[in-house]
Amino acid sequence: MSLLDVHGLTKAFGGVVAARDVTFSVAPGELVALIGPNGAGKTTTFNMVGGQLAPDKGEVRLAGEDVTHLPPREKFRRGVGRTFQIAQTFLSMTAAENVQMALMSRHGEARALRPPAGRRHREEALAALERVGMAGTADQPCAMLAYGDVKRVELAIALAGEPKLLLMDEPTAGMAPRERAALMTLAATIARERNIGVLFTEHDMGAVFGHADRILVLVRGEVITSGRPDEVRADPRVREAYLGETGAAVAMRATQKRA
Amino acid sequence: MTAPLLAVEGLSAYYGSAQVLFDVSLALVPGEVLALMGRNGAGKSTTLKAIMGLIAARAHRLEFRGRSILDLPSYRIARLGLGYVPEERRIFTDLTVFENLEVGRQPPRSGRTPWTPERLFSIFPNLAEMSGRRASEMSGGEQQMLTIARTLMGNPDAVLLDEPSEGLAPVIVELMTKAVLAMKSEGIAVLLSEQNLSFAAAVSDRAMIIERGQIRYEGSFAELAESQEAREAYLEV
Amino acid sequence: MDLSFVVIQILTGLASASSLFIIASGLTLVFGVTRIVNFAHGSLYMLGAYFAATIISRLLDLHYGPVSFWCGVLLAALGVGALGVVMEVVLLRRIYRAPELFQLLATFGVVLIVQDVVLKVFGPQDILGPRAPGLRAPVEILGRRFPSYELVMIAAGPTVLGLLWLLLRKTRFGVLVRAATQDREMVGALGVNQRLLFTGTLFLGAFLAGLGGALQIPKSPATPRMDLDIIAEAFVVTVIGGMGSIPGAFLAAIMIGQLQAFGILIFPKVTLVLVFLLMALVLVVRPYGLLGRPEGPAPAHAAAFNGAPRPWGPTERRIALGTVAALALLPLAGDAYLLKVATEILILGLLAFSLHFLVGTGGLVSFGHAAYFGLGAYGAALACKHLSLPMELALPLAPIAAALGAAVVGFFVVRLSGIYLAMLTLAAAQILYAVAFQWVEVTGGDNGLVGIWPSSWASDRTIYYYLTLAFSVAAIAALRHAIYAPFGYSLRATRDSELRADAIGIDVRQQRWLSFILAGSAAGLAGGLYVFLKGSIDPSALGIPVSVDALTMLLLGGLQTVMGPVVGAAVLHGLKDQIMPLTDLWRLFLGCSIIVLVLLFPNGLVGAYEALRLSSTATKGAASARRREPDGAQSRPRAPLEALARSRASGAGGETSKADETV
């Protein structure tokens, strides 16, 4: 059975259709990439799945349950973790406190009045940071970390909710090439070892063709094709609407490297 | 060697009390495209902003067309003929395409054919169809074209172009390549900040690599292509 | 109600709508371009009225006729426009990048200064202006008489709207202004002198305020209180219409004009309440007003409150214990006056601390904290007066009443953010102020309630001091405790990133709502303690100056620190106590102090102490490295406030942070 079922999602902004009849599914442990030109509706689709945006039509099912109109916080409780295009962390807190906050919330302690918050679930938080390679800077304020490290902390926060489904909106945006590859490899490894389904958008063709099990191509709000990386790469429509010669070359290298 | 249009010596810049640029020096001669390469956070955008007067900076020499621009506010720098295309596009989304171009309009400079919307539409043909449309209704690629066209309306002699290929679909990057080459053929010098090596290689004459706010490498693109060491150490491709 | 009467009411409503629109259009225009909510807009309006009353009389003495009158109106408006230019150049220019709280406080500083200056120059008495020559006779409409000047007013609103539309849509100035509304730095980088653009905008905005004031003068006199009366209404109009939207302001002005014209027939005493209720309602349905659009994500440099509460070190613990011990020993000094001042400071310290819980930890800039202070005070006073409860039972009702009020207001407030939130909290306080003022049978109106004294055992000044000390210290300790508990962390999480908080399962609205109630009840306790100290209460406890005083205490103490507000309360109240008896220019002094604080010491007193502490522990190397400038290097200087804003923003990912595509 699939983990995430998206059926017929449609959203218009004042007459402009941003997403039309978007349908796809994600299985546990599967990495699905959503690609397409700017303004194709990737972020819109993403926010509808995540609950930040209400669709005009269509439904989102998580492990069979209809979650279309649940807000993000309810989706979190049902096992949806999320990272954002611009990393969203609590800048006034340390890396560890960021993860602890997510753990407190997961354990239903977010409104507890008994301090100190700083010591709750600290061991678990340190372990989560260790997993993403951030153990050394656990006690540094997030505001002081390099952007690549903030992205790792954000991944640790998302994982602290023990998600079944991980949504990553442009996980490597704003990162250096080597950091990009490392972050994608890390996310993919964790997802596979924990059997987490991953849906991600990305402009970096290396990341997409190097890691995705399946790729959906969105153009002007509609899914024009979907399939395995080699199928999508070979599709002339994708090449014309999105990849171009240079993109196709990068995609080719990434798939070859993988094999 | 031709006298530089833009001369930068010992440029340092700060965010609050943190120094982010250290003694950056570079020279841009008329009509050339110089690529400033480096990782994210290396100081590319900061260099451009510091030259443009958008952040606090300090320098031994910061001259454009032989005139010190260190103490000038950015609007005076722009009026001297130095254009700036920001990294995040920063289109005026409430305004129409036409009005966006109007904001950038400055009097023509002698010895150059002045830019008009019509002339710009010949380089960016898809802007012509939508000149009355609100910029918020454009796609990311179209906005990126508009932001360059808007700067050209100021009839600059040189343009600081900040990561024009970032976040664009590969097909749009190919269009961008043509646009930069068109600017070059008009004799406009370009200081290009870029991470995308293949795009930079396609348009630039020379390359500099910046790392942690300091210039680490300077040379022609041909040399850079051969210098495996420089590429691996600073660009990670 | 016959038809002719309805028509006359509609026309009356339209006339007052016009006048409201002219004032509000200036406010919303200035906000649109500069992103500053100019509290002093009402002061400019008041100056317009005073100028017009003076100038027109002189001109009519020289030559009686319509030309003199309208020239006088224009001259008054131009004069106010010129003052707007001065204000932009001297003050606003320096705070464009400051957090909105600082902007509001700084422009309120101008309000205070203008109030005292107007009193000095024009005197405390109302000044009646001349009536318009040629428009003195009423006209007859459907058999009823209607002032002809009002007809001119009805036409003035749409005329101003049309001229503004032409200016903004059809001229280069207008295109540039609209572009600057969105991204002023970019406009500068494209070669536009944005300083001139901003100065021009301020001139226009102030001109419109002055015009509104001048046009008012044949109808009602210039009075020293008209600034705060009109600013509340102008805020409501701009908020309902959508901040920055001129057509929105026009629509909203018409709605409010009609509401007032007809509301006065049905509920003659509660028109003010109706207006604010309309605003609350509109904001629930459309959180950005009728024609407003969502504010973009707050720029990183605008976050004034990104501090983390540090746990106390041994030094701080010693200071805190020492302070409480010293306070406990204070009655031994045997100075009754000192004791009274100390009691007041304890109460205000609790008020400021409760506000800081919202502003500092929650990032919720409440501009109407007086509401909860006043609710607590009135709650206790009414229980005492009307239910004849003793202090022991009435005092606990204070935090309860305030918590209930905070729950109702909070329900609306937590749906908003930024400047809309600040405006709605202000409006809520103004509603309560209006109720207390107008509901004479229950609240005693302007005179308030008197004779509310503690029970006999506590009536001794020293005993009451200890009572206040115990309650204040306990409440402050409890709030401080909450800041370090998961509850406070969750609140801070919603402040740092709403998106992230939501994505990890925190109910952002509920968290804010509960915090609002908690802070409100603490402020209510302060109000309860206050009423039994003074023995009386009147509507001024709910007024804007109380809210602003509380915010000034935060500013003085330092927004980034946990105990700063208490220090701020002590310093501000101590100063007030020392200086107010010596001068009748206290407001001028306070206004100037606020502006100096905002411009020069944005981190406050405790902030300065923290900086000192940090610099002594920081590596000396960093400091000397900055001093080692290359010989002959020239630099591009920056204002201190901007440097501060930048140093705060720098952590947020530097050049890598981008904002596109996020819907």
PDB file of N, CA, C and O in Angstrom, chain A residues 136-194:
ATOM      1  N   GLY A 136      28.883  18.161  17.035  1.00  0.00           N
ATOM      2  CA  GLY A 136      29.890  19.092  17.540  1.00  0.00           C
ATOM      3  C   GLY A 136      29.366  20.484  17.823  1.00  0.00           C
ATOM      4  O   GLY A 136      29.940  21.223  18.629  1.00  0.00           O
ATOM      5  N   THR A 137      28.286  20.881  17.164  1.00  0.00           N
ATOM      6  CA  THR A 137      27.801  22.252  17.332  1.00  0.00           C
ATOM      7  C   THR A 137      26.428  22.279  17.997  1.00  0.00           C
ATOM      8  O   THR A 137      25.684  23.235  17.843  1.00  0.00           O
ATOM      9  N   ALA A 138      26.131  21.241  18.779  1.00  0.00           N
ATOM     10  CA  ALA A 138      24.808  21.122  19.387  1.00  0.00           C
ATOM     11  C   ALA A 138      24.447  22.328  20.248  1.00  0.00           C
ATOM     12  O   ALA A 138      23.287  22.726  20.311  1.00  0.00           O
ATOM     13  N   ASP A 139      25.443  22.901  20.910  1.00  0.00           N
ATOM     14  CA  ASP A 139      25.122  23.987  21.838  1.00  0.00           C
ATOM     15  C   ASP A 139      25.372  25.368  21.258  1.00  0.00           C
ATOM     16  O   ASP A 139      25.420  26.365  21.983  1.00  0.00           O
ATOM     17  N   GLN A 140      25.542  25.435  19.954  1.00  0.00           N
ATOM     18  CA  GLN A 140      25.669  26.753  19.325  1.00  0.00           C
ATOM     19  C   GLN A 140      24.292  27.254  18.929  1.00  0.00           C
ATOM     20  O   GLN A 140      23.465  26.487  18.449  1.00  0.00           O
ATOM     21  N   PRO A 141      24.056  28.569  19.107  1.00  0.00           N
ATOM     22  CA  PRO A 141      22.774  29.108  18.641  1.00  0.00           C
ATOM     23  C   PRO A 141      22.645  28.904  17.132  1.00  0.00           C
ATOM     24  O   PRO A 141      23.639  29.045  16.410  1.00  0.00           O
ATOM     25  N   CYS A 142      21.453  28.603  16.685  1.00  0.00           N
ATOM     26  CA  CYS A 142      21.245  28.370  15.255  1.00  0.00           C
ATOM     27  C   CYS A 142      21.636  29.577  14.419  1.00  0.00           C
ATOM     28  O   CYS A 142      22.076  29.448  13.285  1.00  0.00           O
ATOM     29  N   ALA A 143      21.463  30.776  15.000  1.00  0.00           N
ATOM     30  CA  ALA A 143      21.780  31.994  14.267  1.00  0.00           C
ATOM     31  C   ALA A 143      23.255  32.079  13.925  1.00  0.00           C
ATOM     32  O   ALA A 143      23.651  32.829  13.035  1.00  0.00           O
ATOM     33  N   MET A 144      24.096  31.330  14.647  1.00  0.00           N
ATOM     34  CA  MET A 144      25.539  31.411  14.416  1.00  0.00           C
ATOM     35  C   MET A 144      26.042  30.360  13.431  1.00  0.00           C
ATOM     36  O   MET A 144      27.209  30.365  13.067  1.00  0.00           O
ATOM     37  N   LEU A 145      25.172  29.437  13.038  1.00  0.00           N
ATOM     38  CA  LEU A 145      25.632  28.341  12.193  1.00  0.00           C
ATOM     39  C   LEU A 145      25.685  28.758  10.725  1.00  0.00           C
ATOM     40  O   LEU A 145      24.935  29.623  10.287  1.00  0.00           O
ATOM     41  N   ALA A 146      26.562  28.100   9.982  1.00  0.00           N
ATOM     42  CA  ALA A 146      26.611  28.297   8.531  1.00  0.00           C
ATOM     43  C   ALA A 146      25.319  27.740   7.937  1.00  0.00           C
ATOM     44  O   ALA A 146      24.699  26.846   8.519  1.00  0.00           O
ATOM     45  N   TYR A 147      24.938  28.267   6.770  1.00  0.00           N
ATOM     46  CA  TYR A 147      23.634  27.899   6.225  1.00  0.00           C
ATOM     47  C   TYR A 147      23.520  26.397   5.962  1.00  0.00           C
ATOM     48  O   TYR A 147      22.488  25.791   6.238  1.00  0.00           O
ATOM     49  N   GLY A 148      24.584  25.800   5.474  1.00  0.00           N
ATOM     50  CA  GLY A 148      24.558  24.365   5.220  1.00  0.00           C
ATOM     51  C   GLY A 148      24.280  23.580   6.494  1.00  0.00           C
ATOM     52  O   GLY A 148      23.547  22.585   6.489  1.00  0.00           O
ATOM     53  N   ASP A 149      24.853  24.050   7.604  1.00  0.00           N
ATOM     54  CA  ASP A 149      24.628  23.386   8.889  1.00  0.00           C
ATOM     55  C   ASP A 149      23.198  23.589   9.382  1.00  0.00           C
ATOM     56  O   ASP A 149      22.605  22.695   9.980  1.00  0.00           O
ATOM     57  N   VAL A 150      22.652  24.785   9.116  1.00  0.00           N
ATOM     58  CA  VAL A 150      21.261  25.047   9.507  1.00  0.00           C
ATOM     59  C   VAL A 150      20.346  24.060   8.793  1.00  0.00           C
ATOM     60  O   VAL A 150      19.406  23.515   9.381  1.00  0.00           O
ATOM     61  N   LYS A 151      20.652  23.796   7.527  1.00  0.00           N
ATOM     62  CA  LYS A 151      19.839  22.837   6.766  1.00  0.00           C
ATOM     63  C   LYS A 151      19.903  21.448   7.398  1.00  0.00           C
ATOM     64  O   LYS A 151      18.916  20.711   7.415  1.00  0.00           O
ATOM     65  N   ARG A 152      21.073  21.088   7.918  1.00  0.00           N
ATOM     66  CA  ARG A 152      21.191  19.779   8.584  1.00  0.00           C
ATOM     67  C   ARG A 152      20.384  19.760   9.876  1.00  0.00           C
ATOM     68  O   ARG A 152      19.727  18.768  10.192  1.00  0.00           O
ATOM     69  N   VAL A 153      20.457  20.867  10.620  1.00  0.00           N
ATOM     70  CA  VAL A 153      19.678  20.942  11.859  1.00  0.00           C
ATOM     71  C   VAL A 153      18.195  20.803  11.528  1.00  0.00           C
ATOM     72  O   VAL A 153      17.445  20.097  12.202  1.00  0.00           O
ATOM     73  N   GLU A 154      17.798  21.458  10.435  1.00  0.00           N
ATOM     74  CA  GLU A 154      16.390  21.391  10.059  1.00  0.00           C
ATOM     75  C   GLU A 154      15.973  19.954   9.751  1.00  0.00           C
ATOM     76  O   GLU A 154      14.877  19.515  10.120  1.00  0.00           O
ATOM     77  N   LEU A 155      16.882  19.223   9.117  1.00  0.00           N
ATOM     78  CA  LEU A 155      16.598  17.815   8.834  1.00  0.00           C
ATOM     79  C   LEU A 155      16.438  17.041  10.143  1.00  0.00           C
ATOM     80  O   LEU A 155      15.520  16.228  10.298  1.00  0.00           O
ATOM     81  N   ALA A 156      17.318  17.332  11.110  1.00  0.00           N
ATOM     82  CA  ALA A 156      17.230  16.654  12.412  1.00  0.00           C
ATOM     83  C   ALA A 156      15.902  16.975  13.098  1.00  0.00           C
ATOM     84  O   ALA A 156      15.276  16.104  13.713  1.00  0.00           O
ATOM     85  N   ILE A 157      15.449  18.240  12.987  1.00  0.00           N
ATOM     86  CA  ILE A 157      14.159  18.626  13.584  1.00  0.00           C
ATOM     87  C   ILE A 157      13.034  17.819  12.944  1.00  0.00           C
ATOM     88  O   ILE A 157      12.168  17.263  13.622  1.00  0.00           O
ATOM     89  N   ALA A 158      13.073  17.762  11.602  1.00  0.00           N
ATOM     90  CA  ALA A 158      12.011  17.057  10.889  1.00  0.00           C
ATOM     91  C   ALA A 158      12.002  15.579  11.279  1.00  0.00           C
ATOM     92  O   ALA A 158      10.946  14.974  11.427  1.00  0.00           O
ATOM     93  N   LEU A 159      13.183  15.016  11.472  1.00  0.00           N
ATOM     94  CA  LEU A 159      13.263  13.599  11.809  1.00  0.00           C
ATOM     95  C   LEU A 159      12.854  13.332  13.252  1.00  0.00           C
ATOM     96  O   LEU A 159      12.445  12.231  13.594  1.00  0.00           O
ATOM     97  N   ALA A 160      12.956  14.354  14.107  1.00  0.00           N
ATOM     98  CA  ALA A 160      12.620  14.172  15.523  1.00  0.00           C
ATOM     99  C   ALA A 160      11.148  13.820  15.712  1.00  0.00           C
ATOM    100  O   ALA A 160      10.767  13.258  16.727  1.00  0.00           O
ATOM    101  N   GLY A 161      10.313  14.159  14.731  1.00  0.00           N
ATOM    102  CA  GLY A 161       8.903  13.811  14.842  1.00  0.00           C
ATOM    103  C   GLY A 161       8.623  12.366  14.453  1.00  0.00           C
ATOM    104  O   GLY A 161       7.472  11.971  14.369  1.00  0.00           O
ATOM    105  N   GLU A 162       9.690  11.584  14.213  1.00  0.00           N
ATOM    106  CA  GLU A 162       9.557  10.198  13.738  1.00  0.00           C
ATOM    107  C   GLU A 162       8.587  10.119  12.561  1.00  0.00           C
ATOM    108  O   GLU A 162       7.557   9.442  12.631  1.00  0.00           O
ATOM    109  N   PRO A 163       8.910  10.828  11.479  1.00  0.00           N
ATOM    110  CA  PRO A 163       7.960  10.884  10.360  1.00  0.00           C
ATOM    111  C   PRO A 163       7.915   9.587   9.561  1.00  0.00           C
ATOM    112  O   PRO A 163       8.892   8.849   9.509  1.00  0.00           O
ATOM    113  N   LYS A 164       6.761   9.367   8.967  1.00  0.00           N
ATOM    114  CA  LYS A 164       6.623   8.297   7.979  1.00  0.00           C
ATOM    115  C   LYS A 164       6.869   8.879   6.590  1.00  0.00           C
ATOM    116  O   LYS A 164       7.276   8.202   5.677  1.00  0.00           O
ATOM    117  N   LEU A 165       6.542  10.203   6.495  1.00  0.00           N
ATOM    118  CA  LEU A 165       6.698  10.887   5.219  1.00  0.00           C
ATOM    119  C   LEU A 165       7.510  12.160   5.462  1.00  0.00           C
ATOM    120  O   LEU A 165       7.245  12.911   6.401  1.00  0.00           O
ATOM    121  N   LEU A 166       8.504  12.380   4.621  1.00  0.00           N
ATOM    122  CA  LEU A 166       9.336  13.575   4.750  1.00  0.00           C
ATOM    123  C   LEU A 166       9.157  14.432   3.499  1.00  0.00           C
ATOM    124  O   LEU A 166       9.320  13.938   2.382  1.00  0.00           O
ATOM    125  N   LEU A 167       8.770  15.692   3.698  1.00  0.00           N
ATOM    126  CA  LEU A 167       8.608  16.614   2.578  1.00  0.00           C
ATOM    127  C   LEU A 167       9.786  17.565   2.577  1.00  0.00           C
ATOM    128  O   LEU A 167      10.024  18.248   3.574  1.00  0.00           O
ATOM    129  N   MET A 168      10.522  17.620   1.495  1.00  0.00           N
ATOM    130  CA  MET A 168      11.676  18.521   1.436  1.00  0.00           C
ATOM    131  C   MET A 168      11.546  19.440   0.221  1.00  0.00           C
ATOM    132  O   MET A 168      11.648  19.001  -0.916  1.00  0.00           O
ATOM    133  N   ASP A 169      11.327  20.727   0.485  1.00  0.00           N
ATOM    134  CA  ASP A 169      11.178  21.702  -0.593  1.00  0.00           C
ATOM    135  C   ASP A 169      12.547  22.282  -0.905  1.00  0.00           C
ATOM    136  O   ASP A 169      13.125  22.994  -0.079  1.00  0.00           O
ATOM    137  N   GLU A 170      13.070  21.971  -2.062  1.00  0.00           N
ATOM    138  CA  GLU A 170      14.412  22.394  -2.472  1.00  0.00           C
ATOM    139  C   GLU A 170      15.428  22.235  -1.353  1.00  0.00           C
ATOM    140  O   GLU A 170      15.984  23.220  -0.857  1.00  0.00           O
ATOM    141  N   PRO A 171      15.678  21.002  -0.951  1.00  0.00           N
ATOM    142  CA  PRO A 171      16.552  20.784   0.203  1.00  0.00           C
ATOM    143  C   PRO A 171      17.945  21.357   0.026  1.00  0.00           C
ATOM    144  O   PRO A 171      18.587  21.713   1.016  1.00  0.00           O
ATOM    145  N   THR A 172      18.451  21.461  -1.207  1.00  0.00           N
ATOM    146  CA  THR A 172      19.837  21.909  -1.349  1.00  0.00           C
ATOM    147  C   THR A 172      19.949  23.341  -1.858  1.00  0.00           C
ATOM    148  O   THR A 172      21.038  23.788  -2.180  1.00  0.00           O
ATOM    149  N   ALA A 173      18.823  24.077  -1.914  1.00  0.00           N
ATOM    150  CA  ALA A 173      18.891  25.451  -2.416  1.00  0.00           C
ATOM    151  C   ALA A 173      19.834  26.271  -1.540  1.00  0.00           C
ATOM    152  O   ALA A 173      19.813  26.167  -0.319  1.00  0.00           O
ATOM    153  N   GLY A 174      20.653  27.063  -2.177  1.00  0.00           N
ATOM    154  CA  GLY A 174      21.535  27.946  -1.432  1.00  0.00           C
ATOM    155  C   GLY A 174      22.729  27.249  -0.816  1.00  0.00           C
ATOM    156  O   GLY A 174      23.359  27.790   0.086  1.00  0.00           O
ATOM    157  N   MET A 175      23.035  26.033  -1.254  1.00  0.00           N
ATOM    158  CA  MET A 175      24.195  25.339  -0.693  1.00  0.00           C
ATOM    159  C   MET A 175      25.261  25.144  -1.751  1.00  0.00           C
ATOM    160  O   MET A 175      25.001  25.169  -2.944  1.00  0.00           O
ATOM    161  N   ALA A 176      26.495  24.936  -1.279  1.00  0.00           N
ATOM    162  CA  ALA A 176      27.604  24.683  -2.196  1.00  0.00           C
ATOM    163  C   ALA A 176      27.463  23.278  -2.771  1.00  0.00           C
ATOM    164  O   ALA A 176      26.870  22.410  -2.135  1.00  0.00           O
ATOM    165  N   PRO A 177      27.992  23.058  -3.981  1.00  0.00           N
ATOM    166  CA  PRO A 177      27.814  21.765  -4.654  1.00  0.00           C
ATOM    167  C   PRO A 177      28.170  20.553  -3.791  1.00  0.00           C
ATOM    168  O   PRO A 177      27.401  19.591  -3.732  1.00  0.00           O
ATOM    169  N   ARG A 178      29.305  20.585  -3.109  1.00  0.00           N
ATOM    170  CA  ARG A 178      29.682  19.391  -2.348  1.00  0.00           C
ATOM    171  C   ARG A 178      28.733  19.179  -1.166  1.00  0.00           C
ATOM    172  O   ARG A 178      28.362  18.057  -0.858  1.00  0.00           O
ATOM    173  N   GLU A 179      28.340  20.287  -0.525  1.00  0.00           N
ATOM    174  CA  GLU A 179      27.373  20.191   0.576  1.00  0.00           C
ATOM    175  C   GLU A 179      26.065  19.616   0.070  1.00  0.00           C
ATOM    176  O   GLU A 179      25.412  18.833   0.754  1.00  0.00           O
ATOM    177  N   ARG A 180      25.678  20.029  -1.128  1.00  0.00           N
ATOM    178  CA  ARG A 180      24.423  19.537  -1.708  1.00  0.00           C
ATOM    179  C   ARG A 180      24.429  18.036  -1.792  1.00  0.00           C
ATOM    180  O   ARG A 180      23.524  17.354  -1.320  1.00  0.00           O
ATOM    181  N   ALA A 181      25.499  17.521  -2.404  1.00  0.00           N
ATOM    182  CA  ALA A 181      25.582  16.077  -2.593  1.00  0.00           C
ATOM    183  C   ALA A 181      25.556  15.373  -1.245  1.00  0.00           C
ATOM    184  O   ALA A 181      24.832  14.389  -1.062  1.00  0.00           O
ATOM    185  N   ALA A 182      26.294  15.914  -0.273  1.00  0.00           N
ATOM    186  CA  ALA A 182      26.374  15.259   1.030  1.00  0.00           C
ATOM    187  C   ALA A 182      25.008  15.248   1.705  1.00  0.00           C
ATOM    188  O   ALA A 182      24.594  14.242   2.278  1.00  0.00           O
ATOM    189  N   LEU A 183      24.280  16.378   1.635  1.00  0.00           N
ATOM    190  CA  LEU A 183      22.982  16.456   2.300  1.00  0.00           C
ATOM    191  C   LEU A 183      21.988  15.495   1.665  1.00  0.00           C
ATOM    192  O   LEU A 183      21.246  14.801   2.345  1.00  0.00           O
ATOM    193  N   MET A 184      22.004  15.441   0.333  1.00  0.00           N
ATOM    194  CA  MET A 184      21.065  14.547  -0.344  1.00  0.00           C
ATOM    195  C   MET A 184      21.380  13.098  -0.023  1.00  0.00           C
ATOM    196  O   MET A 184      20.486  12.276   0.210  1.00  0.00           O
ATOM    197  N   THR A 185      22.669  12.763  -0.009  1.00  0.00           N
ATOM    198  CA  THR A 185      23.058  11.388   0.319  1.00  0.00           C
ATOM    199  C   THR A 185      22.606  11.053   1.738  1.00  0.00           C
ATOM    200  O   THR A 185      22.054   9.975   1.990  1.00  0.00           O
ATOM    201  N   LEU A 186      22.831  11.989   2.652  1.00  0.00           N
ATOM    202  CA  LEU A 186      22.432  11.777   4.046  1.00  0.00           C
ATOM    203  C   LEU A 186      20.923  11.538   4.150  1.00  0.00           C
ATOM    204  O   LEU A 186      20.468  10.565   4.762  1.00  0.00           O
ATOM    205  N   ALA A 187      20.150  12.427   3.524  1.00  0.00           N
ATOM    206  CA  ALA A 187      18.697  12.314   3.612  1.00  0.00           C
ATOM    207  C   ALA A 187      18.227  10.993   3.003  1.00  0.00           C
ATOM    208  O   ALA A 187      17.383  10.289   3.570  1.00  0.00           O
ATOM    209  N   ALA A 188      18.814  10.635   1.867  1.00  0.00           N
ATOM    210  CA  ALA A 188      18.403   9.404   1.192  1.00  0.00           C
ATOM    211  C   ALA A 188      18.743   8.184   2.049  1.00  0.00           C
ATOM    212  O   ALA A 188      17.927   7.259   2.186  1.00  0.00           O
ATOM    213  N   THR A 189      19.940   8.194   2.641  1.00  0.00           N
ATOM    214  CA  THR A 189      20.349   7.049   3.468  1.00  0.00           C
ATOM    215  C   THR A 189      19.403   6.889   4.654  1.00  0.00           C
ATOM    216  O   THR A 189      18.926   5.784   4.944  1.00  0.00           O
ATOM    217  N   ILE A 190      19.136   8.000   5.349  1.00  0.00           N
ATOM    218  CA  ILE A 190      18.261   7.926   6.518  1.00  0.00           C
ATOM    219  C   ILE A 190      16.869   7.453   6.110  1.00  0.00           C
ATOM    220  O   ILE A 190      16.269   6.591   6.757  1.00  0.00           O
ATOM    221  N   ALA A 191      16.365   7.994   5.009  1.00  0.00           N
ATOM    222  CA  ALA A 191      15.025   7.624   4.564  1.00  0.00           C
ATOM    223  C   ALA A 191      14.956   6.132   4.292  1.00  0.00           C
ATOM    224  O   ALA A 191      13.998   5.452   4.690  1.00  0.00           O
ATOM    225  N   ARG A 192      15.991   5.599   3.643  1.00  0.00           N
ATOM    226  CA  ARG A 192      15.939   4.172   3.292  1.00  0.00           C
ATOM    227  C   ARG A 192      16.085   3.316   4.539  1.00  0.00           C
ATOM    228  O   ARG A 192      15.397   2.313   4.677  1.00  0.00           O
ATOM    229  N   GLU A 193      16.966   3.715   5.477  1.00  0.00           N
ATOM    230  CA  GLU A 193      17.152   2.848   6.653  1.00  0.00           C
ATOM    231  C   GLU A 193      15.941   2.910   7.580  1.00  0.00           C
ATOM    232  O   GLU A 193      15.664   1.968   8.298  1.00  0.00           O
ATOM    233  N   ARG A 194      15.191   4.001   7.547  1.00  0.00           N
ATOM    234  CA  ARG A 194      14.016   4.091   8.429  1.00  0.00           C
ATOM    235  C   ARG A 194      12.705   3.863   7.682  1.00  0.00           C
ATOM    236  O   ARG A 194      11.629   4.085   8.226  1.00  0.00           O
TER     237      ARG A 194
END
